[in-house]
Amino acid sequence: MFREIKALIDKEIRLELRQKYALNGMLLYIVSTIYVCYLSFRMKTNSIDKLTWNTLFWIILLFTAMNAIAKSFTQERFGRLLYYYTLASPVGIILSKIIYNTLLMLVLALVGFGVYAVVMGNPVEDITIYLLSIILGAVGFSSTLTMVAGIASKAENSATLMAILSFPIIIPMLLMLLKISKNALDGLDRGSSTDEILTLLAIDGIVLVLSVILFPYLWRS
Amino acid sequence: MKNNWYKFLAVGLLYYVLIWGFLGRIPRQPVLHETARNLYFHVPMWFGMFTMLSVSVWNSIKYLRTPNMLFDTKASEYANTGILFGIAGIATGSIWARYTWGAWWTNDVKLNGAAIGLLIYFAYIILRGSFNDEQQRARISAIYNIFAVALLIPLLIILPRMTDSLHPGNGGNPGFKPMDTEHTMRVIFYPACIGWICLGYWITNVRLRLKNLEQSLAEN
């Protein structure tokens, strides 16, 4: 089981590195989005307040995640998916996709945060908790969106579907993340975000369990 | 006749609610006054919606266990009726809010929860519409139905904790229970819930029969 997942993750990474333009494209996507925001906001001399800074960052991350993960089931051709179907178990496939997407999101989110902090200024007071919230966000976004991408890839016009299917169900996660990161931004006592972190972990757990239960049905069709 | 008892129950109870809901005595309360009567129409909508959507999810689970198209049709029709109740609930709430809170829409937790729930089910309908193959539509929309509802539940638990609600009975606002010492509201409210749920079941049944007829017409 673990060897199967490891082999599948290995395959995903190799596939990604083989076509570098996709990864570079996503990096450029997040960097240019941040730059667009920077130019749009900094036209005036006064900088934006903390609340806007935080919310804007998470919305950029959300859209980047959507774009990066939407292709996780569509980039490979139908024949090859059929080939995996004969080789691997569905649980192995979904777990490897989630882990791989998490790694991808971590890279994108951390690079994004670096660029964002440089151009938009960095008002974060408790950087450890803020980075923790980014890591939790990357895990949560990638696990939810991987499953939704699987659902949307079966239908036509999957790009629109991806957005409308995932936005309502990602809201609880986003609210928790905004709360945690806002607390970190204001440099509040670390104990004040414990509740939110636990809730977020619980939601991530629910998503993982549901993905493992439901994906075999999706994979069969 | 024996199978139609719920129709008589629905009609009887809803007539009772309509007549006594408007004529019956209600406890005097500040701010609410006569708008408290909306309790008989607005709140049962949410009970109806939750019942219909639960039945829909239940049918989705049954479909994944045994792929029978009947379960899929049921899941989608119950979801449709649930959406109808949701829209009616938002409409009755919105009109009521205009007169008690002074705005059509406020940033209240319950309003946000209702809006997100409806967004999920609109997405469900659009997802259903984007398949041509019946079996695939049934299976994938069932998966989304279960997945979305499982994530909606934590939201409904999380949201109320983040802020207080303006609704009567929340955040220090008086609800109807402590005021209703003579039980004049209770004897109308509970029948109203049952009546509206029976009506929802009836609507869904009619729609299911219509679907069946359409299907047999298409096959011949």
Coordinates of C-alpha atoms in Angstrom, one line a residue:
Chain A
M1 CA 0.0 0.0 0.0
F2 CA 2.6 2.5 1.1
R3 CA 4.9 1.4 -1.7
E4 CA 2.1 1.8 -4.2
I5 CA 1.4 5.4 -3.0
K6 CA 5.1 6.2 -3.0
A7 CA 5.5 4.9 -6.6
L8 CA 2.4 6.9 -7.7
I9 CA 3.7 10.1 -6.0
D10 CA 7.1 9.5 -7.7
K11 CA 5.3 9.2 -11.0
E12 CA 3.4 12.5 -10.5
I13 CA 6.6 14.4 -9.6
R14 CA 8.5 12.9 -12.5
L15 CA 5.6 13.9 -14.8
E16 CA 5.6 17.4 -13.4
L17 CA 9.4 17.8 -13.8
R18 CA 9.2 16.4 -17.3
Q19 CA 6.9 19.2 -18.4
K20 CA 8.4 22.1 -16.6
Y21 CA 6.2 24.7 -18.2
A22 CA 3.2 23.6 -16.2
L23 CA 4.9 24.2 -12.8
N24 CA 6.6 27.3 -14.0
G25 CA 3.3 28.5 -15.4
M26 CA 1.6 28.1 -12.0
L27 CA 4.5 29.9 -10.3
L28 CA 4.2 32.7 -12.7
Y29 CA 0.4 32.7 -12.3
I30 CA 0.7 33.4 -8.5
V31 CA 3.5 35.9 -8.9
S32 CA 1.7 37.9 -11.6
T33 CA -1.6 37.8 -9.7
I34 CA 0.2 39.2 -6.7
Y35 CA 1.8 41.9 -8.8
V36 CA -1.6 42.9 -10.3
C37 CA -2.9 43.3 -6.8
Y38 CA 0.1 45.2 -5.8
L39 CA -0.2 47.7 -8.6
S40 CA -4.0 48.0 -8.2
F41 CA -3.7 48.8 -4.5
R42 CA -0.5 50.8 -4.4
M43 CA -1.7 53.3 -6.9
K44 CA -2.7 55.4 -3.9
T45 CA 0.0 56.3 -1.4
N46 CA -1.7 54.9 1.7
S47 CA -1.2 51.2 2.1
I48 CA -4.0 48.7 2.7
D49 CA -5.0 47.7 6.2
K50 CA -4.2 44.4 7.8
L51 CA -7.6 42.8 7.3
T52 CA -7.5 43.5 3.6
W53 CA -3.9 42.3 3.4
N54 CA -4.8 39.0 4.9
T55 CA -8.0 38.4 3.0
L56 CA -6.5 39.3 -0.3
F57 CA -3.6 36.8 0.3
W58 CA -6.0 33.9 1.0
I59 CA -8.2 34.7 -2.0
I60 CA -5.1 34.7 -4.2
L61 CA -4.1 31.4 -2.7
L62 CA -7.6 29.9 -3.2
F63 CA -7.6 30.8 -6.9
T64 CA -4.1 29.5 -7.4
A65 CA -5.1 26.3 -5.7
M66 CA -8.1 26.0 -8.0
N67 CA -6.0 26.4 -11.1
A68 CA -3.2 24.2 -10.0
I69 CA -5.4 21.3 -8.8
A70 CA -8.1 21.5 -11.5
K71 CA -5.8 19.8 -13.9
S72 CA -4.8 16.8 -11.7
F73 CA -7.3 14.5 -13.4
T74 CA -7.5 16.1 -16.8
Q75 CA -3.8 16.4 -17.8
E76 CA -3.5 12.6 -18.4
R77 CA -5.1 11.0 -21.3
F78 CA -8.0 8.6 -20.9
G79 CA -6.0 5.6 -22.1
R80 CA -3.4 6.2 -19.4
L81 CA -6.0 6.5 -16.7
L82 CA -7.4 3.2 -17.8
Y83 CA -3.9 1.7 -17.5
Y84 CA -3.7 3.0 -13.9
Y85 CA -7.1 1.5 -13.2
T86 CA -5.8 -1.9 -14.0
L87 CA -2.6 -1.4 -11.9
A88 CA -3.4 0.5 -8.8
S89 CA -6.1 0.6 -6.1
P90 CA -8.4 3.6 -6.0
V91 CA -7.4 4.4 -2.4
G92 CA -3.8 4.5 -3.5
I93 CA -4.6 6.8 -6.4
I94 CA -6.5 9.3 -4.4
L95 CA -4.1 9.4 -1.5
S96 CA -1.1 9.8 -3.8
K97 CA -2.9 12.6 -5.7
I98 CA -3.8 14.4 -2.4
I99 CA -0.2 14.1 -1.1
Y100 CA 1.3 15.3 -4.4
N101 CA -1.1 18.2 -4.6
T102 CA -0.3 19.1 -1.0
L103 CA 3.4 19.3 -1.9
L104 CA 2.6 21.3 -4.9
M105 CA 0.4 23.7 -3.0
L106 CA 3.1 24.1 -0.3
V107 CA 5.6 25.1 -2.8
L108 CA 3.2 27.5 -4.5
A109 CA 1.9 29.0 -1.2
L110 CA 5.3 29.5 0.3
V111 CA 6.7 31.1 -2.8
G112 CA 3.5 33.2 -3.0
F113 CA 3.9 34.3 0.6
G114 CA 7.5 35.3 0.0
V115 CA 6.7 37.4 -3.0
Y116 CA 3.6 38.8 -1.4
A117 CA 5.5 39.8 1.8
V118 CA 8.2 41.5 -0.3
V119 CA 5.9 43.6 -2.6
M120 CA 2.9 44.3 -0.3
G121 CA 4.9 44.7 3.0
N122 CA 4.9 42.2 5.8
P123 CA 2.8 43.2 8.8
V124 CA 2.8 39.6 10.3
E125 CA 3.8 39.6 14.0
D126 CA 3.8 35.9 14.7
I127 CA 5.4 34.4 11.7
T128 CA 5.5 30.8 13.0
I129 CA 1.7 30.6 13.4
Y130 CA 1.2 32.3 10.1
L131 CA 3.4 29.8 8.3
L132 CA 1.5 27.0 10.2
S133 CA -1.8 28.4 8.9
I134 CA -0.4 28.4 5.4
I135 CA 0.7 24.8 5.7
L136 CA -2.7 23.8 7.1
G137 CA -4.4 25.7 4.3
A138 CA -2.3 23.9 1.7
V139 CA -3.3 20.6 3.1
G140 CA -7.0 21.5 3.4
F141 CA -7.3 23.1 0.0
S142 CA -5.5 20.3 -1.8
S143 CA -7.5 17.5 -0.2
T144 CA -10.9 19.1 -0.8
L145 CA -10.0 20.4 -4.3
T146 CA -8.5 17.0 -5.4
M147 CA -11.8 15.3 -4.7
V148 CA -13.8 18.0 -6.4
A149 CA -11.4 18.0 -9.4
G150 CA -12.1 14.3 -9.7
I151 CA -15.8 14.9 -9.7
A152 CA -15.6 17.9 -12.2
S153 CA -13.2 16.0 -14.6
K154 CA -16.0 13.5 -15.4
A155 CA -18.3 16.3 -16.7
E156 CA -18.2 18.7 -19.5
N157 CA -17.2 22.3 -19.0
S158 CA -15.2 21.2 -16.0
A159 CA -13.5 24.5 -15.4
T160 CA -16.7 26.3 -14.4
L161 CA -17.9 23.3 -12.5
M162 CA -14.7 23.1 -10.5
A163 CA -15.4 26.6 -9.2
I164 CA -19.1 26.3 -8.4
L165 CA -18.7 22.9 -6.8
S166 CA -15.8 23.8 -4.6
F167 CA -16.5 27.4 -3.4
P168 CA -19.5 26.6 -1.2
I169 CA -17.8 23.6 0.4
I170 CA -14.4 25.3 1.0
I171 CA -16.0 28.2 2.9
P172 CA -15.7 26.6 6.4
M173 CA -12.0 25.9 5.8
L174 CA -11.4 29.4 4.5
L175 CA -13.2 31.0 7.5
M176 CA -11.0 29.0 9.9
L177 CA -7.8 29.9 8.1
L178 CA -8.7 33.6 8.0
K179 CA -9.3 33.5 11.7
I180 CA -6.0 31.8 12.5
S181 CA -4.0 33.9 10.2
K182 CA -5.6 37.1 11.4
N183 CA -4.7 36.1 15.0
A184 CA -1.1 35.5 13.9
L185 CA -1.1 38.7 12.0
D186 CA -2.1 40.7 15.1
G187 CA 0.4 38.7 17.2
L188 CA -2.2 37.5 19.6
D189 CA -1.5 34.9 22.3
R190 CA -0.9 31.5 20.6
G191 CA -3.5 29.8 22.8
S192 CA -6.2 32.0 21.2
S193 CA -6.1 30.0 17.9
T194 CA -6.0 26.5 19.4
D195 CA -9.8 26.0 18.9
E196 CA -9.6 27.0 15.2
I197 CA -6.5 24.8 14.5
L198 CA -8.3 21.8 16.0
T199 CA -11.5 22.5 14.0
L200 CA -9.4 22.8 10.9
L201 CA -7.6 19.5 11.6
A202 CA -11.0 17.9 12.1
I203 CA -12.3 19.2 8.8
D204 CA -9.2 18.0 7.1
G205 CA -9.8 14.6 8.7
I206 CA -13.4 14.5 7.5
V207 CA -12.3 15.4 3.9
L208 CA -9.6 12.7 3.9
V209 CA -11.9 10.0 5.2
L210 CA -14.7 10.9 2.8
S211 CA -12.2 11.0 -0.1
V212 CA -11.0 7.5 0.7
I213 CA -14.6 6.2 1.0
L214 CA -16.1 8.0 -2.0
F215 CA -13.3 7.9 -4.5
P216 CA -13.6 4.2 -5.4
Y217 CA -17.1 4.9 -6.7
L218 CA -15.8 7.8 -8.7
W219 CA -12.9 5.8 -10.1
R220 CA -15.1 3.0 -11.3
S221 CA -17.0 5.1 -13.7
Chain B
M1 CA -57.3 6.2 0.3
K2 CA -55.1 4.4 2.8
N3 CA -52.0 5.6 1.1
N4 CA -53.2 9.2 0.9
W5 CA -53.5 10.0 4.6
Y6 CA -50.6 12.4 4.5
K7 CA -52.4 14.5 1.9
F8 CA -55.4 15.0 4.2
L9 CA -53.0 15.6 7.1
A10 CA -51.2 18.3 5.1
V11 CA -54.3 20.0 4.0
G12 CA -56.0 19.8 7.4
L13 CA -52.9 21.0 9.3
L14 CA -52.1 23.8 7.0
Y15 CA -55.7 25.1 7.0
Y16 CA -55.5 25.0 10.8
V17 CA -52.2 26.8 10.7
L18 CA -53.4 29.4 8.3
I19 CA -56.6 30.2 10.2
W20 CA -55.2 30.0 13.8
G21 CA -51.9 31.4 12.8
F22 CA -53.5 34.6 11.9
L23 CA -56.4 34.7 14.3
G24 CA -54.9 33.0 17.4
R25 CA -53.5 34.9 20.4
I26 CA -49.8 35.4 20.6
P27 CA -47.8 36.7 23.6
R28 CA -46.9 40.4 23.5
Q29 CA -43.2 41.0 22.8
P30 CA -41.2 44.1 22.2
V31 CA -39.9 44.6 18.6
L32 CA -41.6 41.5 17.3
H33 CA -45.2 42.3 18.0
E34 CA -47.5 40.7 15.4
T35 CA -44.6 39.6 13.1
A36 CA -44.0 36.8 15.6
R37 CA -46.6 35.0 13.5
N38 CA -44.0 34.4 10.9
L39 CA -42.8 31.6 13.2
Y40 CA -45.5 29.4 11.8
F41 CA -44.4 30.0 8.2
H42 CA -40.7 30.8 8.2
V43 CA -39.3 28.3 10.7
P44 CA -41.2 25.2 9.4
M45 CA -39.5 26.0 6.0
W46 CA -36.1 25.1 7.5
F47 CA -37.5 22.0 9.1
G48 CA -39.0 21.1 5.7
M49 CA -35.7 21.8 3.9
F50 CA -33.6 19.8 6.3
T51 CA -36.0 16.9 6.2
M52 CA -36.1 16.9 2.4
L53 CA -32.3 17.3 2.0
S54 CA -31.6 14.5 4.5
V55 CA -33.9 12.2 2.6
S56 CA -32.0 13.2 -0.6
V57 CA -28.6 12.4 0.9
W58 CA -30.0 9.1 2.3
N59 CA -31.1 8.2 -1.2
S60 CA -27.7 9.1 -2.6
I61 CA -26.1 6.8 -0.1
K62 CA -28.5 4.0 -1.1
Y63 CA -27.7 4.6 -4.7
L64 CA -24.0 4.1 -4.2
R65 CA -24.7 0.9 -2.3
T66 CA -27.2 -0.5 -4.8
P67 CA -27.2 1.3 -8.2
N68 CA -30.9 1.5 -8.9
M69 CA -32.0 4.5 -10.9
L70 CA -35.1 4.9 -8.6
F71 CA -32.8 6.1 -5.8
D72 CA -31.2 8.6 -8.0
T73 CA -34.5 10.1 -9.2
K74 CA -35.6 10.3 -5.6
A75 CA -32.4 12.0 -4.5
S76 CA -32.7 14.7 -7.1
E77 CA -36.4 15.3 -6.6
Y78 CA -36.1 15.5 -2.8
A79 CA -33.2 18.0 -3.4
N80 CA -35.4 20.0 -5.7
T81 CA -38.2 20.2 -3.0
G82 CA -35.6 21.1 -0.4
I83 CA -34.4 24.0 -2.6
L84 CA -38.0 25.1 -3.0
F85 CA -38.4 25.2 0.8
G86 CA -35.0 27.0 1.1
I87 CA -36.1 29.7 -1.3
A88 CA -39.4 30.1 0.5
G89 CA -37.6 30.2 3.8
I90 CA -35.3 33.0 2.6
A91 CA -38.2 34.9 1.1
T92 CA -40.3 34.8 4.3
G93 CA -37.3 35.6 6.4
S94 CA -36.3 38.5 4.2
I95 CA -39.7 40.1 4.3
W96 CA -39.8 39.6 8.1
A97 CA -36.3 41.0 8.5
R98 CA -37.3 44.2 6.6
Y99 CA -39.9 45.0 9.2
T100 CA -38.1 43.9 12.4
W101 CA -34.4 44.5 11.7
G102 CA -34.9 47.1 9.0
A103 CA -33.0 45.4 6.2
W104 CA -33.7 42.8 3.6
W105 CA -30.5 41.0 4.2
T106 CA -28.1 41.1 7.2
N107 CA -24.7 39.5 7.9
D108 CA -26.3 37.0 10.2
V109 CA -24.9 33.5 10.7
K110 CA -28.2 31.7 9.9
L111 CA -28.6 33.7 6.7
N112 CA -25.1 32.9 5.6
G113 CA -25.6 29.2 6.4
A114 CA -28.8 29.1 4.4
A115 CA -27.2 30.9 1.5
I116 CA -24.3 28.5 1.4
G117 CA -26.6 25.5 1.6
L118 CA -28.6 26.8 -1.4
L119 CA -25.4 27.5 -3.3
I120 CA -24.3 23.8 -2.8
Y121 CA -27.6 22.5 -4.1
F122 CA -27.7 24.9 -7.1
A123 CA -24.2 23.5 -7.9
Y124 CA -25.7 20.0 -7.5
I125 CA -28.4 20.8 -10.1
I126 CA -25.8 22.2 -12.5
L127 CA -23.6 19.2 -12.0
R128 CA -26.5 17.0 -12.9
G129 CA -27.2 19.0 -16.0
S130 CA -23.7 18.5 -17.4
F131 CA -23.9 14.8 -17.9
N132 CA -25.5 13.0 -20.8
D133 CA -25.0 9.5 -19.5
E134 CA -27.6 8.6 -17.0
Q135 CA -25.6 6.1 -14.9
Q136 CA -22.6 8.5 -14.7
R137 CA -24.8 11.4 -13.7
A138 CA -26.4 9.3 -11.0
R139 CA -23.2 8.1 -9.5
I140 CA -21.2 11.3 -9.7
S141 CA -24.0 13.6 -8.4
A142 CA -24.6 11.1 -5.5
I143 CA -20.9 11.4 -4.6
Y144 CA -21.1 15.2 -4.7
N145 CA -24.2 15.2 -2.6
I146 CA -22.6 13.2 0.2
F147 CA -19.3 15.0 0.0
A148 CA -20.9 18.5 0.1
V149 CA -23.3 17.7 2.9
A150 CA -20.6 16.2 5.1
L151 CA -18.7 19.5 4.7
L152 CA -21.8 21.6 5.3
I153 CA -22.4 20.1 8.7
P154 CA -19.2 21.5 10.2
L155 CA -20.0 24.8 8.7
L156 CA -23.4 24.9 10.4
I157 CA -21.6 24.1 13.7
I158 CA -18.7 26.5 13.1
L159 CA -20.5 29.6 11.9
P160 CA -22.8 30.2 14.9
R161 CA -19.7 30.2 17.2
M162 CA -18.0 33.0 15.3
T163 CA -20.7 35.6 15.9
D164 CA -24.0 35.9 17.6
S165 CA -27.2 35.6 15.7
L166 CA -29.9 38.4 15.5
H167 CA -32.6 35.7 15.4
P168 CA -35.1 35.5 18.2
G169 CA -33.9 32.8 20.7
N170 CA -30.2 33.5 19.9
G171 CA -27.6 35.9 21.3
G172 CA -29.8 37.1 24.2
N173 CA -32.9 37.7 22.1
P174 CA -36.0 36.2 23.6
G175 CA -37.3 33.1 21.7
F176 CA -40.9 32.1 21.8
K177 CA -40.6 29.3 24.4
P178 CA -40.2 31.3 27.6
M179 CA -42.8 33.8 26.5
D180 CA -45.3 31.3 25.4
T181 CA -46.6 30.5 28.8
E182 CA -50.1 29.6 27.7
H183 CA -48.8 27.4 24.9
T184 CA -50.8 29.4 22.3
M185 CA -47.9 29.4 19.9
R186 CA -46.7 25.9 20.5
V187 CA -50.0 24.3 19.5
I188 CA -49.7 25.9 16.1
F189 CA -46.0 25.7 15.5
Y190 CA -45.5 22.0 15.9
P191 CA -48.5 21.1 13.6
A192 CA -47.2 23.7 11.1
C193 CA -43.9 21.8 10.9
I194 CA -45.6 18.5 10.4
G195 CA -48.0 20.0 7.9
W196 CA -45.3 21.6 5.7
I197 CA -43.2 18.4 5.8
C198 CA -46.2 16.4 4.6
L199 CA -46.8 19.0 1.9
G200 CA -43.1 18.6 0.8
Y201 CA -43.5 14.8 0.7
W202 CA -46.6 15.3 -1.4
I203 CA -45.0 17.7 -3.9
T204 CA -42.0 15.3 -4.3
N205 CA -44.4 12.3 -4.9
V206 CA -46.2 14.2 -7.6
R207 CA -42.9 15.1 -9.2
L208 CA -41.7 11.5 -9.0
R209 CA -44.9 10.2 -10.7
L210 CA -44.5 12.8 -13.4
K211 CA -40.9 11.7 -13.9
N212 CA -41.9 8.1 -14.2
L213 CA -44.6 8.9 -16.7
E214 CA -42.2 11.0 -18.8
Q215 CA -39.8 8.1 -18.7
S216 CA -42.3 5.5 -19.9
L217 CA -43.4 7.9 -22.6
A218 CA -39.9 8.3 -23.8
E219 CA -39.3 4.6 -23.8
N220 CA -42.4 3.9 -26.0

